[in-house]
XYZ file of C-alpha atoms in Angstrom:
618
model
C -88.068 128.156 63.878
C -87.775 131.445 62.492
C -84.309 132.228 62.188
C -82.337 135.594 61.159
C -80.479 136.384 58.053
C -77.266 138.324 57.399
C -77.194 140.739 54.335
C -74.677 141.565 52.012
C -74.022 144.314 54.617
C -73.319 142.111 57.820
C -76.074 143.556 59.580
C -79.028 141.148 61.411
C -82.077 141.035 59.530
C -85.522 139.295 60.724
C -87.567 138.431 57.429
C -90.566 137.184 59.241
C -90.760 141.304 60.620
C -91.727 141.943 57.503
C -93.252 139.289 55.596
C -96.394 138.357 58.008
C -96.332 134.401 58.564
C -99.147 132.706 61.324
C -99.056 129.044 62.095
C -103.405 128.095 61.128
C -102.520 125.001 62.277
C -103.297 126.314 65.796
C -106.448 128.634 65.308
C -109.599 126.189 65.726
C -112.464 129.124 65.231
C -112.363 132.391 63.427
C -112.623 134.398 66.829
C -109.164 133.022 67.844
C -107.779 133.857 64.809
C -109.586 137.354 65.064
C -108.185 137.658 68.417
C -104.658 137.738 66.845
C -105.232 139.703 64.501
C -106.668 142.199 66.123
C -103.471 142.319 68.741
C -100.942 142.324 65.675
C -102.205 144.462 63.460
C -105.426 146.319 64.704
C -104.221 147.671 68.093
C -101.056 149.248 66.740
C -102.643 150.653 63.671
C -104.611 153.763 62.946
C -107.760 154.236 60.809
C -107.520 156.285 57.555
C -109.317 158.621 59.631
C -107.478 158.699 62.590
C -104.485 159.356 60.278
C -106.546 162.482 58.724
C -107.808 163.797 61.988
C -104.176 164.092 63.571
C -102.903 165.911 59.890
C -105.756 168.071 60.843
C -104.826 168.748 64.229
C -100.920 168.799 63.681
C -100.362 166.250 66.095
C -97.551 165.128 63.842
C -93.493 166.259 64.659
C -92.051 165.201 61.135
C -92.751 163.358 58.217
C -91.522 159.771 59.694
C -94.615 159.714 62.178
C -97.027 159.978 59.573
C -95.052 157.755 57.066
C -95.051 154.773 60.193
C -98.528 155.476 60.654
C -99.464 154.819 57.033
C -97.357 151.910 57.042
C -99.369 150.810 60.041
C -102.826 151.294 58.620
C -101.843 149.470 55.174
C -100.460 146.325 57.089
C -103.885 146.563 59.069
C -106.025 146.763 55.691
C -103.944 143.940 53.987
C -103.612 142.172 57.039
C -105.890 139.127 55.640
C -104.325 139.262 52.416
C -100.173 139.082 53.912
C -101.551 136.164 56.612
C -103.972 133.884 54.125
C -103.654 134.713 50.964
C -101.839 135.021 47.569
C -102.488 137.721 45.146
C -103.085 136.024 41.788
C -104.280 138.223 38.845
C -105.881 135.536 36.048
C -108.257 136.768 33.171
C -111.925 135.388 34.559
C -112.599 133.079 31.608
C -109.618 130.695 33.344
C -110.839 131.209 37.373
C -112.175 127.879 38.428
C -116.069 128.219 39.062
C -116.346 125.641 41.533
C -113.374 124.781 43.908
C -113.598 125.484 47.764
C -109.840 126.812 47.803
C -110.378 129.994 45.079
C -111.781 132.731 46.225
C -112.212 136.865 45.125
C -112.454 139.603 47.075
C -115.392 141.823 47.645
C -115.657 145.675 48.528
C -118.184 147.867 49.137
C -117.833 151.333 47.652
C -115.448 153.272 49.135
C -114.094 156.574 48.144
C -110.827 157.752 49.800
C -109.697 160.710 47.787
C -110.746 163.715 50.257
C -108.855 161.902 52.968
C -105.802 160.962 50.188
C -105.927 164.574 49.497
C -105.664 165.892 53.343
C -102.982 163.260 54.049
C -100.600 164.420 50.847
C -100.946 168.102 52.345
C -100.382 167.189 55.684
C -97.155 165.796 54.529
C -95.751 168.316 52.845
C -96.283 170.843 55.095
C -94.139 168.674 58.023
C -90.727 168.766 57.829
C -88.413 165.937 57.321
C -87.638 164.109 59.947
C -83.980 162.709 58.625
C -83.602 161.778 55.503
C -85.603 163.918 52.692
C -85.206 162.158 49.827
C -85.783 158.788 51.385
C -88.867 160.477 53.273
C -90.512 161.274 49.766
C -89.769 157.642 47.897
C -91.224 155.909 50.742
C -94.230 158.649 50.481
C -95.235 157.855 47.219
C -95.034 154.244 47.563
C -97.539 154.144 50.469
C -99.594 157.050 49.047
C -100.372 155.368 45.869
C -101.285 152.384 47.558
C -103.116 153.877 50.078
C -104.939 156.034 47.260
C -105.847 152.923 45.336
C -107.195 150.216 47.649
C -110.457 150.004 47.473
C -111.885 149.306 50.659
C -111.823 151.296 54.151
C -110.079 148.815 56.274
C -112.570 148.623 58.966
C -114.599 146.586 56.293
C -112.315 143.878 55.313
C -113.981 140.083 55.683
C -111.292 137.632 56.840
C -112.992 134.667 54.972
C -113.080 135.708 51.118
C -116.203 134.309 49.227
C -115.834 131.424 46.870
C -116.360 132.272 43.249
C -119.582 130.140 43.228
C -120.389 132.465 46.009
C -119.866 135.482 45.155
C -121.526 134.968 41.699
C -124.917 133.978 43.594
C -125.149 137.890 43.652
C -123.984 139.387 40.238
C -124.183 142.556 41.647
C -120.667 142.011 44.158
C -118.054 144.114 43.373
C -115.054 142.743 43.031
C -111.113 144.056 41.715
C -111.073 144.677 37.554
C -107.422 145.196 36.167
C -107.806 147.189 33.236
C -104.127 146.683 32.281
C -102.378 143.575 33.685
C -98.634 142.949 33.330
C -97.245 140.121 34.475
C -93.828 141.335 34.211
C -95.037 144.934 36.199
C -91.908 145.994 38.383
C -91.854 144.895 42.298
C -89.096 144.025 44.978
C -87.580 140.733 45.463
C -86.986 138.851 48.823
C -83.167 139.636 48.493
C -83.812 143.599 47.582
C -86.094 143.578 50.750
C -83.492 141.994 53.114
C -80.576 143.733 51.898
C -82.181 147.027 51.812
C -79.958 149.406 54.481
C -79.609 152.974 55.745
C -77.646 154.831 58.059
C -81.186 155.511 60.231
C -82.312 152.244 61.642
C -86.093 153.776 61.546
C -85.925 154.577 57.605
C -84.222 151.452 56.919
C -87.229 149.399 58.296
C -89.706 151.784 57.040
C -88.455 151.304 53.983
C -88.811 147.487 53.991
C -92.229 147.554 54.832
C -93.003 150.136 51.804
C -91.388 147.755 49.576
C -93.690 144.656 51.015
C -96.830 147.104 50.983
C -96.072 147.844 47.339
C -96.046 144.182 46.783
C -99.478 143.649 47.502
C -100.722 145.313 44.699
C -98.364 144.456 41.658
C -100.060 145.762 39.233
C -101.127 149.476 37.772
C -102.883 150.446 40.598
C -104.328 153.556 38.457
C -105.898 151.196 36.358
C -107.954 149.578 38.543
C -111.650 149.861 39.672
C -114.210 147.660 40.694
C -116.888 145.880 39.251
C -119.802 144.030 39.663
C -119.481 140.280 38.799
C -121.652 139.671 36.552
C -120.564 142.391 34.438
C -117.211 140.447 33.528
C -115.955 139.484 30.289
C -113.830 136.561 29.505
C -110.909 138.484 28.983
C -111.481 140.875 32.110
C -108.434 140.375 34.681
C -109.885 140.104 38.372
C -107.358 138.936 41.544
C -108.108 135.599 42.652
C -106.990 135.400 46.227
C -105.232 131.655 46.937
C -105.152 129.894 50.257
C -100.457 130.196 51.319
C -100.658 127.018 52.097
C -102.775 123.827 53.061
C -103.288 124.837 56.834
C -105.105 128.032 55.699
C -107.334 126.086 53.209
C -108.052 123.766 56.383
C -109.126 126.268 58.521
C -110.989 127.772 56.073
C -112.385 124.737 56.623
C -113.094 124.064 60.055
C -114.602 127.768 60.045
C -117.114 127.319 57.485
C -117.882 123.598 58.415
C -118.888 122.003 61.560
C -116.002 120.447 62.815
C -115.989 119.602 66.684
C -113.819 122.025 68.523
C -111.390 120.536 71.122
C -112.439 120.066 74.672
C -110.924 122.713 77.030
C -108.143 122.216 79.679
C -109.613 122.317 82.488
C -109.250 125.452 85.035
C -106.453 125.021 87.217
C -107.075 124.653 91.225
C -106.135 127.384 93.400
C -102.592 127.307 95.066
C -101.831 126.750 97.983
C -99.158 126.499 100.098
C -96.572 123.308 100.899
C -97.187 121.266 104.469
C -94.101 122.257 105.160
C -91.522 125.004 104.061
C -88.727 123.313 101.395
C -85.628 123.919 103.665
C -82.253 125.021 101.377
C -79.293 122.216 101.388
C -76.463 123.115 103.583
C -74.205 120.367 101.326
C -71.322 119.606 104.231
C -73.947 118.165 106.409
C -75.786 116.522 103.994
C -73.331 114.852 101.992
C -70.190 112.888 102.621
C -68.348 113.551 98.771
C -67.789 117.230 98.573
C -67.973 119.151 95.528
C -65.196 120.798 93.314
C -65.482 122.826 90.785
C -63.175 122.148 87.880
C -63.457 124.093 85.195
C -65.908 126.723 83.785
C -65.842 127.528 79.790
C -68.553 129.624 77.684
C -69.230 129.916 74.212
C -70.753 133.276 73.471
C -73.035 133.983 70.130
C -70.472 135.360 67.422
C -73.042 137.575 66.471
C -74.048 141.198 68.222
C -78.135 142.293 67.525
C -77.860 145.878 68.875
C -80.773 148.187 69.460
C -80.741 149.691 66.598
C -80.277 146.191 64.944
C -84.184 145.893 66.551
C -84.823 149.024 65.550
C -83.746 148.417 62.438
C -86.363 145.241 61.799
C -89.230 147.312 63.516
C -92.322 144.796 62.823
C -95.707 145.347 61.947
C -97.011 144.710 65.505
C -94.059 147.242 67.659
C -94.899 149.872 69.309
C -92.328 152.473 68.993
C -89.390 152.333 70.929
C -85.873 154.348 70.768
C -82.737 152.564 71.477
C -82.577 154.344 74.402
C -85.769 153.449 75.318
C -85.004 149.877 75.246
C -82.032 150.156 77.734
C -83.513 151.957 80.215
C -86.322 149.537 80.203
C -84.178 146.372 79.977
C -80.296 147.579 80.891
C -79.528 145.683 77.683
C -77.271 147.564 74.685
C -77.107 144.224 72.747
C -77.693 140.700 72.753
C -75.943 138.104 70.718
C -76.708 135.314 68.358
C -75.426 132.497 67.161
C -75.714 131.072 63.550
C -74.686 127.184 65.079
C -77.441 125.142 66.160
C -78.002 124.548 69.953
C -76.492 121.270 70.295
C -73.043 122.759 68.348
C -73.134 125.769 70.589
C -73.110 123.613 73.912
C -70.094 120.995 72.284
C -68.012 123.728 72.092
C -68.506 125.033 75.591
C -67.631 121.279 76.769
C -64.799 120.701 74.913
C -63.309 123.876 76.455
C -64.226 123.070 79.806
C -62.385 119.238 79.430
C -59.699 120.682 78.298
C -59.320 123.467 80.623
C -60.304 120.575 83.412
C -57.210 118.111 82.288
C -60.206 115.694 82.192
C -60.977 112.945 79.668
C -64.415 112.066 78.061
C -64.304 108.562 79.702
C -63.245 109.576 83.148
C -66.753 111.510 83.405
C -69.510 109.640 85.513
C -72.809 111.860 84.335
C -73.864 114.572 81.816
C -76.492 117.062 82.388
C -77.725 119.414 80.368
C -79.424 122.382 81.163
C -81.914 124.209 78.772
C -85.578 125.424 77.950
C -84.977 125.847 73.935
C -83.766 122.825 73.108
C -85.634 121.135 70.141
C -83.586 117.693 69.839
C -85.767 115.664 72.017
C -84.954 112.376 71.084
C -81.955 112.016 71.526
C -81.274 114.108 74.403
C -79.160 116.671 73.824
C -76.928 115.179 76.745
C -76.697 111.843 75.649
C -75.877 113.554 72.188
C -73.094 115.097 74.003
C -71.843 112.323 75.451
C -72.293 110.691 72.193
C -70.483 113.074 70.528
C -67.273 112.961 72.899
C -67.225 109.522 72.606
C -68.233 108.253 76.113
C -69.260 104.608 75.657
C -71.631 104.797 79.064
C -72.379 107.273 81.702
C -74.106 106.639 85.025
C -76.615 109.569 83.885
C -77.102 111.532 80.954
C -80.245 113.401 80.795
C -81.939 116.906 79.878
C -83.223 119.050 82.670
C -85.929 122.183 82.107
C -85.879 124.436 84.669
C -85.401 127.338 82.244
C -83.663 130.142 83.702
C -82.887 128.235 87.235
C -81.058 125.747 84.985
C -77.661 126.044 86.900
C -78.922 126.208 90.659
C -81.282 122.857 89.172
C -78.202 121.655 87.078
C -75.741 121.798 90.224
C -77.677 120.448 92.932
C -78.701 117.387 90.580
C -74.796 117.283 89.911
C -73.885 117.103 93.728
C -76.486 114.183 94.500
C -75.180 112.352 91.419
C -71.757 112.962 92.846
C -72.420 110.804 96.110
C -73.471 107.677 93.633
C -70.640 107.796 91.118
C -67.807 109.571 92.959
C -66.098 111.115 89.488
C -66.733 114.089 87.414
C -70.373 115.300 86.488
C -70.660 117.598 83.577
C -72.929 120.412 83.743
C -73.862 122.013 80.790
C -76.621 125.327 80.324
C -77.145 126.646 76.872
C -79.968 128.335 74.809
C -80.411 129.306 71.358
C -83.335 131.879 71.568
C -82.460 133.809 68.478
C -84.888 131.214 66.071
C -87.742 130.962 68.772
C -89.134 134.516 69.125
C -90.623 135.822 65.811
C -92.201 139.326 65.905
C -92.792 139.337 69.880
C -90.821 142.819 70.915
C -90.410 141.786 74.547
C -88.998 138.828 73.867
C -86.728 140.173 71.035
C -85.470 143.099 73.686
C -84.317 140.371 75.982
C -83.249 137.156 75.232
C -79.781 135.777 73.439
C -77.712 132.603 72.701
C -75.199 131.452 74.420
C -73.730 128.278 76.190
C -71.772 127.228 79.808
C -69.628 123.732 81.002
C -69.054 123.145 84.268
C -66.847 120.195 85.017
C -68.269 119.554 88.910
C -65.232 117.001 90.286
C -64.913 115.430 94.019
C -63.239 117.554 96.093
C -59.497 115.901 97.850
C -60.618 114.195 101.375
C -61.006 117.354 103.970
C -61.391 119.873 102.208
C -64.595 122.129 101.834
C -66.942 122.082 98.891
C -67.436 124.447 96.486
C -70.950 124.251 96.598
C -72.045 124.724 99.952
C -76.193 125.337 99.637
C -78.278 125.012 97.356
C -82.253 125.389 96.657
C -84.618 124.616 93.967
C -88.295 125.719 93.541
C -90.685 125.203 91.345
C -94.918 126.262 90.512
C -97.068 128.986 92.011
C -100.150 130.132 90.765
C -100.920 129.450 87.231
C -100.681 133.525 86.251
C -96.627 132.608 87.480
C -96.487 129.209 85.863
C -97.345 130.477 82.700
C -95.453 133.639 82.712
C -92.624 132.797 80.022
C -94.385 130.409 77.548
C -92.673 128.335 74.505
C -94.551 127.535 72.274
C -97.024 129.897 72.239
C -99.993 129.204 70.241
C -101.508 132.551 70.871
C -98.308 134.239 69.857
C -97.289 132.013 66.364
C -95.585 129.292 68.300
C -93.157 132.653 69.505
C -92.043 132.683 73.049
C -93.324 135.112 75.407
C -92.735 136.662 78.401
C -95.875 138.608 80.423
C -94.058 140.993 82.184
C -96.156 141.655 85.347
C -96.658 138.032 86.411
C -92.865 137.772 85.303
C -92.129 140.545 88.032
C -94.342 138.937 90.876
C -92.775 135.403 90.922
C -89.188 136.988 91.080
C -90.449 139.019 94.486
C -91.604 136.334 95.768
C -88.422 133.949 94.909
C -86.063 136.702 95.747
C -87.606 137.728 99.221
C -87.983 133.889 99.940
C -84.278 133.074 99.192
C -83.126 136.385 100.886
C -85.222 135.383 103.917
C -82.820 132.217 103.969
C -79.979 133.147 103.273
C -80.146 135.517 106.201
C -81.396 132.297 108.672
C -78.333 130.159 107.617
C -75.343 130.721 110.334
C -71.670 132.199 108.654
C -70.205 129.300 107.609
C -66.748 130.551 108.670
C -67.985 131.058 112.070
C -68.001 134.609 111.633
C -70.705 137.303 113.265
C -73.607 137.431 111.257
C -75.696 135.117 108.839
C -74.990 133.465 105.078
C -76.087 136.525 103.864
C -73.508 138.422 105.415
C -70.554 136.524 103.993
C -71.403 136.532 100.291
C -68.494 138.446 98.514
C -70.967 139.180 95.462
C -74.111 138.265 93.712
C -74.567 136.754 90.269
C -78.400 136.767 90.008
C -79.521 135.034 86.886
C -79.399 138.107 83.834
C -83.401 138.179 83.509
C -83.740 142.127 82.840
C -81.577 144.603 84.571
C -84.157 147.373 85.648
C -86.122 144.787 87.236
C -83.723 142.751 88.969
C -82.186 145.915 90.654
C -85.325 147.665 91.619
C -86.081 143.903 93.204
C -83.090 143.433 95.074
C -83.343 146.989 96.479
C -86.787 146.270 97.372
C -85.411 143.561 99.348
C -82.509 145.638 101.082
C -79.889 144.241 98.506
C -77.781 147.420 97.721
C -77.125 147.238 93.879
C -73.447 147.081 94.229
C -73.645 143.947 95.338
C -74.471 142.809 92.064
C -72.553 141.970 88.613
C -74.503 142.378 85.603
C -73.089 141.806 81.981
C -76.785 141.692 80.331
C -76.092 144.728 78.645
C -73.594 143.180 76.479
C -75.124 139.305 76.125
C -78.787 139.605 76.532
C -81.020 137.431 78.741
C -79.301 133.369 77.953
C -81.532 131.872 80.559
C -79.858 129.046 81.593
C -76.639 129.759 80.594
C -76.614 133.539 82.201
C -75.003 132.757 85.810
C -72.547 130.590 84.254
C -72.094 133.641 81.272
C -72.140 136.178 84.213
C -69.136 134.491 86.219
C -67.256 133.940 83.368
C -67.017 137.819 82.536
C -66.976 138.691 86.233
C -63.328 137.150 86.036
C -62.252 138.246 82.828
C -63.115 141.713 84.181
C -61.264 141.160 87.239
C -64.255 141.704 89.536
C -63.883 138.245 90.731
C -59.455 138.484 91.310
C -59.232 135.667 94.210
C -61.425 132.594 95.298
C -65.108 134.395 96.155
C -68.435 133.446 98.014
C -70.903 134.001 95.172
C -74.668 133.631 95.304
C -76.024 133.120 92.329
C -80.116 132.981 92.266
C -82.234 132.509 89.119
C -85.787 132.188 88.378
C -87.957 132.173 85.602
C -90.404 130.125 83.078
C -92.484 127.445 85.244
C -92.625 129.543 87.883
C -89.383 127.713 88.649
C -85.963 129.272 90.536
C -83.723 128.262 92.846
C -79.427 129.499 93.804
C -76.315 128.044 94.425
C -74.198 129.815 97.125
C -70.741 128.483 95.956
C -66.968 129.164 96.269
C -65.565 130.854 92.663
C -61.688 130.421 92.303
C -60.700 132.364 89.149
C -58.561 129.831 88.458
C -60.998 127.528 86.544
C -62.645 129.829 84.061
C -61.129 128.732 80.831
């Protein structure tokens, strides 16, 4: 979990933007650590002489461009240092001489002052891009660190030499402090996170200078290299130490033998069912009808704007304005929730029983309805049930089906209805907030938030609510694996591939389109299913996409109620979400025929065309 912090000034702050963290647990050779590395901090970064050859060529607007870009190219030079190693200057007569977990750093001579030179010119000649002053501290941070490493960056080993190493050639050059102290002035965690301006690019710009300074606590102008076996007793050198046990472990496995874990094997082409999966038309299937009770939400308290991303640009973003990220997503903010997920979802029940009339002990099943949910034992529905204080339920289980959780949670709801012939709750939540780390496209999207649905037996003769459903599930393995959580190649982060992401909702949306538009009116009226839906409530995946889908598929967009630009993408909890606001807005004023599809991580989706009355939204 990597959750956010509030500062002093109320604004969302992600520490982990700034402060480089990698699970080593999961890298088993050096190339699959090298492989992130490269993605996070080599791809986005210039060289020191890609920085001077675009100062040469003026291919910079303003000052910020070239500040970022330094920024970028010191995160790439230290990125060994931020992800393995601490920093420790110790006078060489106390460095141990023979432990596998101390190493030093080597260099080979590098001298950076013509391009130091070129880059301070470049500088002042641009003009600055909003804040002057602010410009030039953040300036002469990264230029003096960038004028006193010691190494080009291209050069940098990832696994340090040991000290017994290192002295097997006396002639290595490694860091000499000629003044070291330990007292020499830096920035804290808490000056770092509450660090704020009124431009969201300067403020995070101006977090990373204070982390880059960091790196090199010491008088930088009073360092120099020197061979090893030059050193006197009293000479300070910086001993780099292993952050924590899983680095010293696959230090490890790198430099030793150990067996590497057998590979999954490749997964079998797809191909297609014996027979088409035909949707549920529920009045002929069914003999107890469904009812929908009640409907309550319970929205994260807290709003992470644009600019709030903007504002904790990581080392591994490509630019992007805030514009930029609502035109790509339709999103102006998503929200968060400090509660855990479990808390989040009680309150959405307790709303919707008490908006229902109905008591804990009158309710025959609980389902619940999520993809982040990290209480596995318990489930998070028997929790719930637990925690209202129902002695025994005919069912209370978890169900995955990510962001088809409500078309998955309702259909399971009107099968258990037939068996226990009382009210089935049906909860969706997700807590993203803690689960996405520095991956942009995930942070652009997702959000926390929670949905109850009390799902009662409807009075004898009269329709039901839900009238068809459909579930799907798998496709090829590029779709299967298109949202993934945990991600070991992304820190454990979840992440979304966009393209794949993009072909399984086609393919779901023409499919359910295709049969929605075979099913007969169900008020015996002239035309198909399709015809008769009032208004769509399509899972809030991504705006831009879902809209240029549906058009694709002759779905005019005015059809469709959004509110992802105010809640972000809650998976599960979305449709529910959605409906909620569509009646608080008044778009849904009198009982409706809704279809509501989703689809998402698993390759899975599925809808629910169902009858919305107002009336139960809490």
């Amino acid at each position: 979990m990597k959750p956010f912090v509030i500062n002093r000034f109320g604004r969302i702050v992600f520490p982990f933007n700034f402060f480089p963290e990698l699970d080593f647990s999961v890298f088993e050779t050096l190339d699959q650590f090298a492989a992130v590395i490269k993605r996070d901090f080599e791809e986005k970064a210039p060289t020191e002489t890609d920085i001077v050859a675009r100062v040469e060529s003026r291919g910079y607007a303003g000052r910020y461009e070239l500040l970022r870009d330094l920024a970028l190219n010191l995160f790439w030079v230290n990125r060994y240092a931020m992800t393995m190693y601490e920093k420790r200057p110790t006078r060489w007569r106390d460095v141990p001489r023979n432990r596998d977990d101390v190493f030093l750093p080597v260099f080979k001579p590098w001298d950076g002052t013509e391009l130091t030179s070129a880059i301070e010119a470049g500088y002042r000649e641009l003009a600055p891009t909003w804040d002057e002053g602010v410009e030039d501290k953040v300036f002469r941070i990264l230029l003096d660190v960038f004028r006193h490493k010691k190494g080009a960056g291209a050069e940098i080993p990832a696994i340090k030499p040991t000290v017994s190493e290192i002295l097997s050639n006396p002639k290595t050059l490694t860091y000499h402090l000629l003044a070291y102290d330990p007292d020499y002035p830096g920035y804290g965690y808490e000056e770092v996170i509450e660090c704020t301006h009124a431009v969201p690019e300067l403020e995070a710009l101006q977090r990373q200078a204070m982390v880059l300074h960091n790196q090199y606590r010491w008088a930088r102008a009073k360092t120099r290299l020197i061979e090893v076996g030059k050193l006197d007793a009293d000479d300070f050198v910086v001993v780099f130490h292993p952050r924590n046990d899983a680095v010293v472990q696959f230090i490890r496995r790198v430099k030793g033998s150990r067996r590497v874990r057998p590979q999954a094997p490749a997964p079998r082409a797809s191909r297609q069912p014996v027979a088409p999966f035909p949707p549920v038309e529920v009045r002929r299937r069914f003999r107890v009808m469904p009812r929908l009770e009640a409907l309550a939400v319970y929205k994260g308290e807290r709003a992470c704007t644009n600019d709030d991303l903007i504002r904790n640009a990581a080392y591994c973003w490509s630019p992007m304005t805030a514009d930029e990220i609502w035109k790509k997503t339709g999103i102006e903010q998503r929200v968060y929730t400090e509660l855990d997920l479990d808390h989040l979802a009680l309150l959405a029940v307790q709303k919707a029983l008490d908006k229902s009339g109905r008591r804990p002990e009158e309710i025959g099943a609980v389902l619940f309805c999520s993809c982040t949910s990290v209480k596995m034992m318990p489930s998070l529905a028997t929790w719930l049930s637990g925690q209202l204080g129902m002695l025994q339920t005919h069912a209370s289980c978890d169900i995955v089906a990510a962001c088809a959780g409500l078309p998955y949670g309702l259909s399971e709801a009107v099968r258990l209805l037939q068996e226990v012939e009382r009210p089935v709750l049906v909860v969706c939540g997700e807590k993203f907030s803690d689960k996405i780390g520095t991956v942009r496209t995930s942070r652009m999207i997702f959000g926390d938030g929670a949905a109850a649905l009390v799902v009662g037996v409807a009075p004898a003769g009269a329709p039901p609510d839900v009238e068809v459903y459909q579930t799907y599930a798998s496709g090829p393995m590029s779709e299967v694996d298109s949202i993934v959580w945990p991600n070991p190649n992304f820190d454990n982060n979840i992440t979304v591939y966009g393209p794949e992401v993009r072909a399984l909702v086609k393919r779901y949306l023409t499919q359910m389109i295709g049969e929605l538009g075979a099913l007969p009116h169900p008020d015996g009226g002239a035309g198909s299913l399709l015809d008769a839906i009032d208004l769509i409530v399509p899972h809030q995946a991504n705006k831009t996409m879902v809209v240029n889908l549906a058009r694709a598929a002759g779905i005019a967009p005015e059809r469709l109620y959004f509110n992802i630009e105010r809640v972000g993408n809650t998976s599960s909890a979305s449709i529910p979400l959605a409906i909620h606001d569509a009646v608080r807005e008044g778009v849904i004023d009198r009982p409706l025929r809704v279809f509501a599809p989703g689809f998402g991580a698993g390759a899975v989706g599925g809808y629910v065309v169902m009858r919305v009355d107002p009336a139960i939204v809490a």
